[in-house]
PDB file of C-alpha atoms in Angstrom:
ATOM      1  CA  MET A 543      20.676  -5.185   7.676  1.00 45.00           C
ATOM      2  CA  GLY A 544      24.334  -4.623   6.931  1.00 46.00           C
ATOM      3  CA  LEU A 545      25.958  -3.765   3.415  1.00 42.00           C
ATOM      4  CA  GLN A 546      27.359  -7.656   3.232  1.00 42.00           C
ATOM      5  CA  PHE A 547      23.700  -9.199   3.625  1.00 42.00           C
ATOM      6  CA  LYS A 548      22.300  -6.516   1.253  1.00 47.00           C
ATOM      7  CA  LEU A 549      24.488  -7.113  -1.340  1.00 44.00           C
ATOM      8  CA  LEU A 550      24.215 -10.908  -1.453  1.00 45.00           C
ATOM      9  CA  LEU A 551      20.075 -10.843  -0.697  1.00 49.00           C
ATOM     10  CA  ARG A 552      20.078  -8.521  -3.680  1.00 52.00           C
ATOM     11  CA  ALA A 553      22.391 -11.109  -5.926  1.00 49.00           C
ATOM     12  CA  ALA A 554      20.037 -14.373  -4.540  1.00 57.00           C
ATOM     13  CA  VAL A 555      16.918 -12.176  -4.825  1.00 60.00           C
ATOM     14  CA  ASN A 556      16.371 -12.680  -9.004  1.00 61.00           C
ATOM     15  CA  GLN A 557      17.601 -16.345  -8.867  1.00 65.00           C
ATOM     16  CA  LYS A 558      15.841 -19.111  -9.614  1.00 67.00           C
ATOM     17  CA  LEU A 559      16.305 -22.037  -6.691  1.00 62.00           C
ATOM     18  CA  PHE A 560      15.095 -25.563  -6.511  1.00 57.00           C
ATOM     19  CA  LYS A 561      11.946 -24.528  -4.985  1.00 63.00           C
ATOM     20  CA  GLY A 562      11.268 -21.648  -7.110  1.00 66.00           C
ATOM     21  CA  PHE A 563      12.383 -18.136  -6.990  1.00 71.00           C
ATOM     22  CA  THR A 564      13.290 -16.438  -3.544  1.00 71.00           C
ATOM     23  CA  PRO A 565      10.007 -14.624  -3.236  1.00 73.00           C
ATOM     24  CA  SER A 566       8.185 -16.750  -4.208  1.00 74.00           C
ATOM     25  CA  ILE A 567       9.719 -19.690  -1.419  1.00 75.00           C
ATOM     26  CA  ALA A 568       8.468 -16.231   0.993  1.00 76.00           C
ATOM     27  CA  VAL A 569       4.880 -15.908  -0.244  1.00 76.00           C
ATOM     28  CA  ARG A 570       4.778 -20.101  -0.461  1.00 76.00           C
ATOM     29  CA  GLU A 571       5.166 -20.029   4.065  1.00 76.00           C
ATOM     30  CA  GLY A 572       3.646 -16.625   4.364  1.00 75.00           C
ATOM     31  CA  GLN A 573       6.450 -14.992   5.650  1.00 74.00           C
ATOM     32  CA  LEU A 574       5.971 -11.429   5.244  1.00 72.00           C
ATOM     33  CA  GLU A 575       9.228  -9.570   6.652  1.00 74.00           C
ATOM     34  CA  ILE A 576      10.988 -11.757   4.878  1.00 68.00           C
ATOM     35  CA  ILE A 577       9.083 -10.567   2.021  1.00 69.00           C
ATOM     36  CA  GLY A 578       8.994  -6.870   3.070  1.00 72.00           C
ATOM     37  CA  VAL A 579      12.790  -7.084   2.775  1.00 70.00           C
ATOM     38  CA  LEU A 580      13.562  -8.713  -0.067  1.00 69.00           C
ATOM     39  CA  LEU A 581      10.808  -6.133  -1.904  1.00 68.00           C
ATOM     40  CA  LYS A 582      13.103  -3.582   0.282  1.00 69.00           C
ATOM     41  CA  VAL A 583      16.744  -5.639  -2.115  1.00 64.00           C
ATOM     42  CA  ARG A 584      14.927  -4.133  -5.584  1.00 64.00           C
ATOM     43  CA  ALA A 585      13.281  -7.619  -6.363  1.00 69.00           C
ATOM     44  CA  SER A 586      12.818  -7.930 -10.432  1.00 70.00           C
ATOM     45  CA  GLN A 587       8.966  -7.370 -12.196  1.00 70.00           C
ATOM     46  CA  HIS A 588       8.661 -11.003 -13.170  1.00 72.00           C
ATOM     47  CA  THR A 589       9.964 -12.496 -10.214  1.00 74.00           C
ATOM     48  CA  CYS A 590       7.804 -10.383  -8.168  1.00 72.00           C
ATOM     49  CA  GLY A 591       5.140 -11.365 -10.351  1.00 73.00           C
ATOM     50  CA  GLU A 592       5.883 -14.559 -10.020  1.00 76.00           C
ATOM     51  CA  ALA A 593       5.469 -15.036  -6.524  1.00 76.00           C
ATOM     52  CA  LEU A 594       2.320 -12.513  -6.785  1.00 76.00           C
ATOM     53  CA  LEU A 595       0.923 -16.164  -8.727  1.00 77.00           C
ATOM     54  CA  GLU A 596       2.401 -18.195  -5.556  1.00 77.00           C
ATOM     55  CA  ALA A 597       0.429 -16.682  -3.426  1.00 78.00           C
ATOM     56  CA  ARG A 598      -2.728 -17.164  -5.814  1.00 75.00           C
ATOM     57  CA  CYS A 599      -2.833 -20.886  -5.407  1.00 72.00           C
ATOM     58  CA  HIS A 600      -1.676 -20.884  -1.829  1.00 72.00           C
ATOM     59  CA  THR A 601      -4.712 -17.509  -1.025  1.00 69.00           C
ATOM     60  CA  ARG A 602      -1.694 -15.180   0.686  1.00 75.00           C
ATOM     61  CA  ALA A 603      -3.824 -12.492   0.585  1.00 74.00           C
ATOM     62  CA  ARG A 604      -1.596 -10.717   2.598  1.00 73.00           C
ATOM     63  CA  CYS A 605       1.496 -11.750   0.596  1.00 73.00           C
ATOM     64  CA  VAL A 606      -0.851 -10.332  -2.322  1.00 75.00           C
ATOM     65  CA  GLU A 607      -1.511  -6.752  -1.105  1.00 73.00           C
ATOM     66  CA  TRP A 608       2.776  -6.479   0.086  1.00 68.00           C
ATOM     67  CA  LEU A 609       3.059  -7.186  -3.823  1.00 72.00           C
ATOM     68  CA  LYS A 610       1.517  -5.416  -5.383  1.00 71.00           C
ATOM     69  CA  ASN A 611       2.013  -2.159  -2.784  1.00 67.00           C
ATOM     70  CA  SER A 612       5.492  -2.565  -4.217  1.00 67.00           C
ATOM     71  CA  ASP A 613       4.509  -0.907  -7.909  1.00 65.00           C
ATOM     72  CA  LEU A 614       6.820  -3.963  -9.304  1.00 65.00           C
ATOM     73  CA  ILE A 615       3.274  -6.135 -10.964  1.00 69.00           C
ATOM     74  CA  TRP A 616       2.911  -5.461 -14.057  1.00 67.00           C
ATOM     75  CA  PRO A 617      -0.516  -5.261 -14.973  1.00 72.00           C
ATOM     76  CA  HIS A 618      -1.099  -8.175 -17.467  1.00 71.00           C
ATOM     77  CA  VAL A 619      -0.426 -10.536 -14.442  1.00 75.00           C
ATOM     78  CA  LEU A 620      -2.913  -8.935 -12.422  1.00 75.00           C
ATOM     79  CA  VAL A 621      -5.198  -9.744 -14.607  1.00 78.00           C
ATOM     80  CA  TYR A 622      -3.637 -13.598 -15.930  1.00 78.00           C
ATOM     81  CA  ALA A 623      -3.487 -14.119 -11.378  1.00 79.00           C
ATOM     82  CA  LEU A 624      -7.392 -12.594 -11.903  1.00 78.00           C
ATOM     83  CA  VAL A 625      -8.021 -14.798 -13.798  1.00 81.00           C
ATOM     84  CA  THR A 626      -6.380 -18.622 -13.364  1.00 79.00           C
ATOM     85  CA  ALA A 627      -7.477 -17.555  -9.454  1.00 78.00           C
ATOM     86  CA  CYS A 628     -11.140 -17.726 -11.017  1.00 79.00           C
ATOM     87  CA  TYR A 629     -11.507 -20.557 -13.094  1.00 76.00           C
ATOM     88  CA  GLY A 630      -8.966 -23.015 -10.511  1.00 76.00           C
ATOM     89  CA  GLY A 631     -11.684 -21.618  -7.501  1.00 77.00           C
ATOM     90  CA  PHE A 632      -9.874 -19.768  -5.503  1.00 76.00           C
ATOM     91  CA  LYS A 633     -13.264 -17.137  -4.878  1.00 76.00           C
ATOM     92  CA  ASP A 634     -11.741 -15.688  -2.625  1.00 78.00           C
ATOM     93  CA  MET A 635      -8.005 -14.691  -3.781  1.00 78.00           C
ATOM     94  CA  GLY A 636      -9.993 -14.219  -7.125  1.00 77.00           C
ATOM     95  CA  ASP A 637     -12.403 -11.837  -5.113  1.00 80.00           C
ATOM     96  CA  VAL A 638      -8.960  -9.230  -3.748  1.00 79.00           C
ATOM     97  CA  PHE A 639      -6.996  -9.500  -6.736  1.00 74.00           C
ATOM     98  CA  LEU A 640     -10.827  -8.052  -8.710  1.00 76.00           C
ATOM     99  CA  SER A 641     -10.564  -5.457  -6.128  1.00 76.00           C
ATOM    100  CA  ILE A 642      -7.884  -4.354  -6.292  1.00 73.00           C
ATOM    101  CA  ILE A 643      -7.243  -4.880 -10.832  1.00 72.00           C
ATOM    102  CA  VAL A 644     -10.347  -2.036  -9.699  1.00 71.00           C
ATOM    103  CA  CYS A 645      -9.053   0.188  -7.224  1.00 70.00           C
ATOM    104  CA  SER A 646      -5.196   0.491  -9.460  1.00 65.00           C
ATOM    105  CA  PHE A 647      -7.384   1.231 -12.848  1.00 63.00           C
ATOM    106  CA  SER A 648     -10.978   2.963 -12.436  1.00 57.00           C
ATOM    107  CA  GLN A 649      -8.878   6.189 -12.097  1.00 52.00           C
ATOM    108  CA  TRP A 650      -8.198   6.193 -15.537  1.00 53.00           C
ATOM    109  CA  LEU A 651     -10.439   3.158 -16.557  1.00 56.00           C
ATOM    110  CA  LEU A 652     -13.818   4.845 -15.281  1.00 54.00           C
ATOM    111  CA  PRO A 653     -13.139   8.198 -14.815  1.00 55.00           C
ATOM    112  CA  SER A 654     -15.580  10.122 -11.829  1.00 54.00           C
ATOM    113  CA  GLU A 655     -16.172  12.202  -8.743  1.00 60.00           C
ATOM    114  CA  GLY A 656     -13.850  10.562  -5.538  1.00 60.00           C
ATOM    115  CA  GLY A 657     -16.312   8.980  -3.226  1.00 63.00           C
ATOM    116  CA  HIS A 658     -18.515  10.710  -0.814  1.00 70.00           C
ATOM    117  CA  LEU A 659     -20.592   9.452   2.561  1.00 76.00           C
ATOM    118  CA  GLU A 660     -24.424  10.390   1.063  1.00 78.00           C
ATOM    119  CA  CYS A 661     -26.488   9.972   4.203  1.00 78.00           C
ATOM    120  CA  GLU A 662     -31.087  10.019   3.968  1.00 78.00           C
ATOM    121  CA  GLY A 663     -33.421  12.582   6.322  1.00 79.00           C
ATOM    122  CA  ILE A 664     -32.239  12.983   9.003  1.00 82.00           C
ATOM    123  CA  GLU A 665     -29.184  11.439   9.308  1.00 80.00           C
ATOM    124  CA  LYS A 666     -25.734  12.521   9.627  1.00 83.00           C
ATOM    125  CA  THR A 667     -22.587  12.180   8.029  1.00 82.00           C
ATOM    126  CA  TRP A 668     -20.581  12.545  11.236  1.00 80.00           C
ATOM    127  CA  ARG A 669     -22.317   9.564  13.006  1.00 82.00           C
ATOM    128  CA  ILE A 670     -21.555   7.051  11.021  1.00 81.00           C
ATOM    129  CA  LYS A 671     -18.994   5.311  12.142  1.00 81.00           C
ATOM    130  CA  GLN A 672     -14.975   3.672  10.470  1.00 77.00           C
ATOM    131  CA  ASP A 673     -17.012   0.046  11.363  1.00 79.00           C
ATOM    132  CA  SER A 674     -20.122   0.173   9.921  1.00 80.00           C
ATOM    133  CA  ILE A 675     -18.138   1.810   6.771  1.00 79.00           C
ATOM    134  CA  ALA A 676     -15.924  -1.358   7.086  1.00 78.00           C
ATOM    135  CA  ARG A 677     -18.634  -4.042   6.877  1.00 78.00           C
ATOM    136  CA  GLU A 678     -19.818  -2.535   3.625  1.00 76.00           C
ATOM    137  CA  VAL A 679     -16.659  -1.710   2.231  1.00 74.00           C
ATOM    138  CA  ASP A 680     -14.522  -5.126  -0.039  1.00 72.00           C
ATOM    139  CA  ILE A 681     -11.439  -7.509   1.687  1.00 69.00           C
ATOM    140  CA  LEU A 682      -8.973  -4.534   0.741  1.00 67.00           C
ATOM    141  CA  SER A 683     -10.684  -2.598   2.113  1.00 70.00           C
ATOM    142  CA  SER A 684     -12.147  -2.988   5.161  1.00 69.00           C
ATOM    143  CA  ARG A 685      -8.279  -3.972   6.125  1.00 68.00           C
ATOM    144  CA  ASN A 686      -7.398  -0.982   5.830  1.00 69.00           C
ATOM    145  CA  GLN A 687      -8.622   1.298   9.180  1.00 73.00           C
ATOM    146  CA  TYR A 688      -5.717   2.550  11.143  1.00 74.00           C
ATOM    147  CA  ASP A 689      -6.569   4.913  13.639  1.00 74.00           C
ATOM    148  CA  ILE A 690      -3.605   8.214  14.050  1.00 77.00           C
ATOM    149  CA  VAL A 691      -3.612  10.278  17.442  1.00 79.00           C
ATOM    150  CA  LEU A 692      -1.102  13.108  16.778  1.00 78.00           C
ATOM    151  CA  PRO A 693      -2.865  15.383  19.465  1.00 78.00           C
ATOM    152  CA  GLU A 694       0.027  18.234  20.193  1.00 83.00           C
ATOM    153  CA  LEU A 695       0.431  20.384  17.081  1.00 84.00           C
ATOM    154  CA  GLY A 696      -2.868  19.820  15.309  1.00 77.00           C
ATOM    155  CA  PRO A 697      -5.010  20.613  13.177  1.00 89.00           C
ATOM    156  CA  TYR A 698      -3.775  18.499  10.330  1.00 90.00           C
ATOM    157  CA  VAL A 699      -3.569  17.565   6.671  1.00 91.00           C
ATOM    158  CA  LEU A 700      -3.075  14.204   4.904  1.00 90.00           C
ATOM    159  CA  ASP A 701      -2.043  13.054   1.162  1.00 91.00           C
ATOM    160  CA  PHE A 702      -1.563  10.540  -0.012  1.00 89.00           C
ATOM    161  CA  THR A 703       0.385   9.074  -3.117  1.00 86.00           C
ATOM    162  CA  SER A 704      -1.790   7.258  -6.434  1.00 78.00           C
ATOM    163  CA  SER A 705      -0.994   4.013  -4.987  1.00 76.00           C
ATOM    164  CA  GLY A 706      -1.871   5.071  -0.747  1.00 78.00           C
ATOM    165  CA  HIS A 707       2.149   3.360  -0.101  1.00 84.00           C
ATOM    166  CA  TYR A 708       3.407   6.523   1.841  1.00 89.00           C
ATOM    167  CA  MET A 709       1.381   9.339   3.628  1.00 91.00           C
ATOM    168  CA  ALA A 710       2.381  12.607   4.266  1.00 92.00           C
ATOM    169  CA  VAL A 711       0.622  14.579   7.194  1.00 93.00           C
ATOM    170  CA  ALA A 712       0.761  18.007   8.219  1.00 92.00           C
ATOM    171  CA  GLY A 713       0.667  20.068  11.213  1.00 91.00           C
ATOM    172  CA  ARG A 714      -0.438  23.636  10.899  1.00 90.00           C
ATOM    173  CA  LYS A 715       2.114  24.088  14.094  1.00 90.00           C
ATOM    174  CA  GLY A 716       4.752  23.269  11.584  1.00 89.00           C
ATOM    175  CA  HIS A 717       5.356  19.494  12.401  1.00 91.00           C
ATOM    176  CA  LEU A 718       6.083  17.339   8.609  1.00 92.00           C
ATOM    177  CA  ALA A 719       6.336  13.607   8.418  1.00 92.00           C
ATOM    178  CA  VAL A 720       6.242  11.166   5.424  1.00 92.00           C
ATOM    179  CA  VAL A 721       4.704   7.255   6.808  1.00 90.00           C
ATOM    180  CA  ASP A 722       5.021   3.466   4.466  1.00 87.00           C
ATOM    181  CA  MET A 723       1.287   3.018   5.268  1.00 83.00           C
ATOM    182  CA  ILE A 724       2.119  -0.774   4.406  1.00 78.00           C
ATOM    183  CA  ASN A 725       4.405  -1.861   7.212  1.00 78.00           C
ATOM    184  CA  MET A 726       3.846   2.158   9.365  1.00 81.00           C
ATOM    185  CA  ASN A 727       7.691   3.285   9.622  1.00 86.00           C
ATOM    186  CA  LEU A 728       8.248   7.055   9.806  1.00 88.00           C
ATOM    187  CA  ILE A 729      10.380   7.658   6.453  1.00 89.00           C
ATOM    188  CA  LYS A 730      11.044  11.419   7.213  1.00 90.00           C
ATOM    189  CA  GLU A 731       9.766  13.665  10.566  1.00 91.00           C
ATOM    190  CA  LEU A 732      11.037  17.906  10.984  1.00 91.00           C
ATOM    191  CA  GLN A 733       9.496  20.225  11.864  1.00 90.00           C
ATOM    192  CA  VAL A 734       9.280  23.952  10.075  1.00 90.00           C
ATOM    193  CA  ARG A 735       8.708  25.878  13.015  1.00 88.00           C
ATOM    194  CA  GLU A 736       5.998  27.906  10.942  1.00 89.00           C
ATOM    195  CA  THR A 737       2.442  27.706   9.965  1.00 91.00           C
ATOM    196  CA  VAL A 738       2.045  24.492   8.012  1.00 91.00           C
ATOM    197  CA  ARG A 739      -1.108  25.450   5.930  1.00 90.00           C
ATOM    198  CA  ASP A 740      -1.110  22.333   3.177  1.00 91.00           C
ATOM    199  CA  VAL A 741       1.128  19.439   1.988  1.00 92.00           C
ATOM    200  CA  VAL A 742       1.065  17.866  -1.489  1.00 91.00           C
ATOM    201  CA  PHE A 743       3.306  15.032  -3.207  1.00 89.00           C
ATOM    202  CA  LEU A 744       5.570  15.644  -6.501  1.00 84.00           C
ATOM    203  CA  HIS A 745       5.726  12.987  -8.053  1.00 77.00           C
ATOM    204  CA  ASN A 746       6.938  10.841  -5.904  1.00 77.00           C
ATOM    205  CA  GLU A 747       7.147   9.478  -2.310  1.00 79.00           C
ATOM    206  CA  MET A 748      10.455  11.663  -2.298  1.00 83.00           C
ATOM    207  CA  PHE A 749       9.676  15.681  -3.129  1.00 86.00           C
ATOM    208  CA  PHE A 750       6.889  16.956  -1.822  1.00 89.00           C
ATOM    209  CA  ALA A 751       5.547  20.613  -0.940  1.00 90.00           C
ATOM    210  CA  ALA A 752       3.946  22.146   2.351  1.00 90.00           C
ATOM    211  CA  ALA A 753       1.937  24.900   2.104  1.00 90.00           C
ATOM    212  CA  GLN A 754       4.144  28.574   4.952  1.00 86.00           C
ATOM    213  CA  LYS A 755       3.791  29.988   6.017  1.00 74.00           C
ATOM    214  CA  LYS A 756       6.673  33.348   5.690  1.00 64.00           C
TER     215      LYS A 756
END
């Protein structure tokens, strides 16, 4: 994307057109790629909130996920979208908003231990398939399945940002990488040529620390 085009988008993304804000129009048409571009050129929280409400009316669940993962949605907008979706009869969208709210705020509202699998009798956790788990979890969680094959430089350890937007991977043989889990883009990758035992994000996705052998 050229610099002039970026500047043009940045200038227009937060201006209201005759059909609404640009992100709202993209949501209305279900254009996920355009939404991604608009988020990258810094759409404002206000325009993203308007786009979220537009997604509610047009039952664009995938658009809602993209907007929420941008960290540009105010909490009260999510609550308002949930209430109006339920009142307007958009049950599926109400479920989507409720799942997002619970996932986003459970760490503050309902502090508890991390989730785990619990088996009955002689059943073994390692025999439970991902497909079986997907059938039992909420809609948003079931859509977050992915398969990454890294056969050569492992075993690997992983860490995620609090929003789940970014993943850091560290291979025992020195492979480090950061991946955007929304569109599966590789953000950065390096080979430190040392044993790596662990990796963790610091205050945001731009900084991480790795436990390396000196």
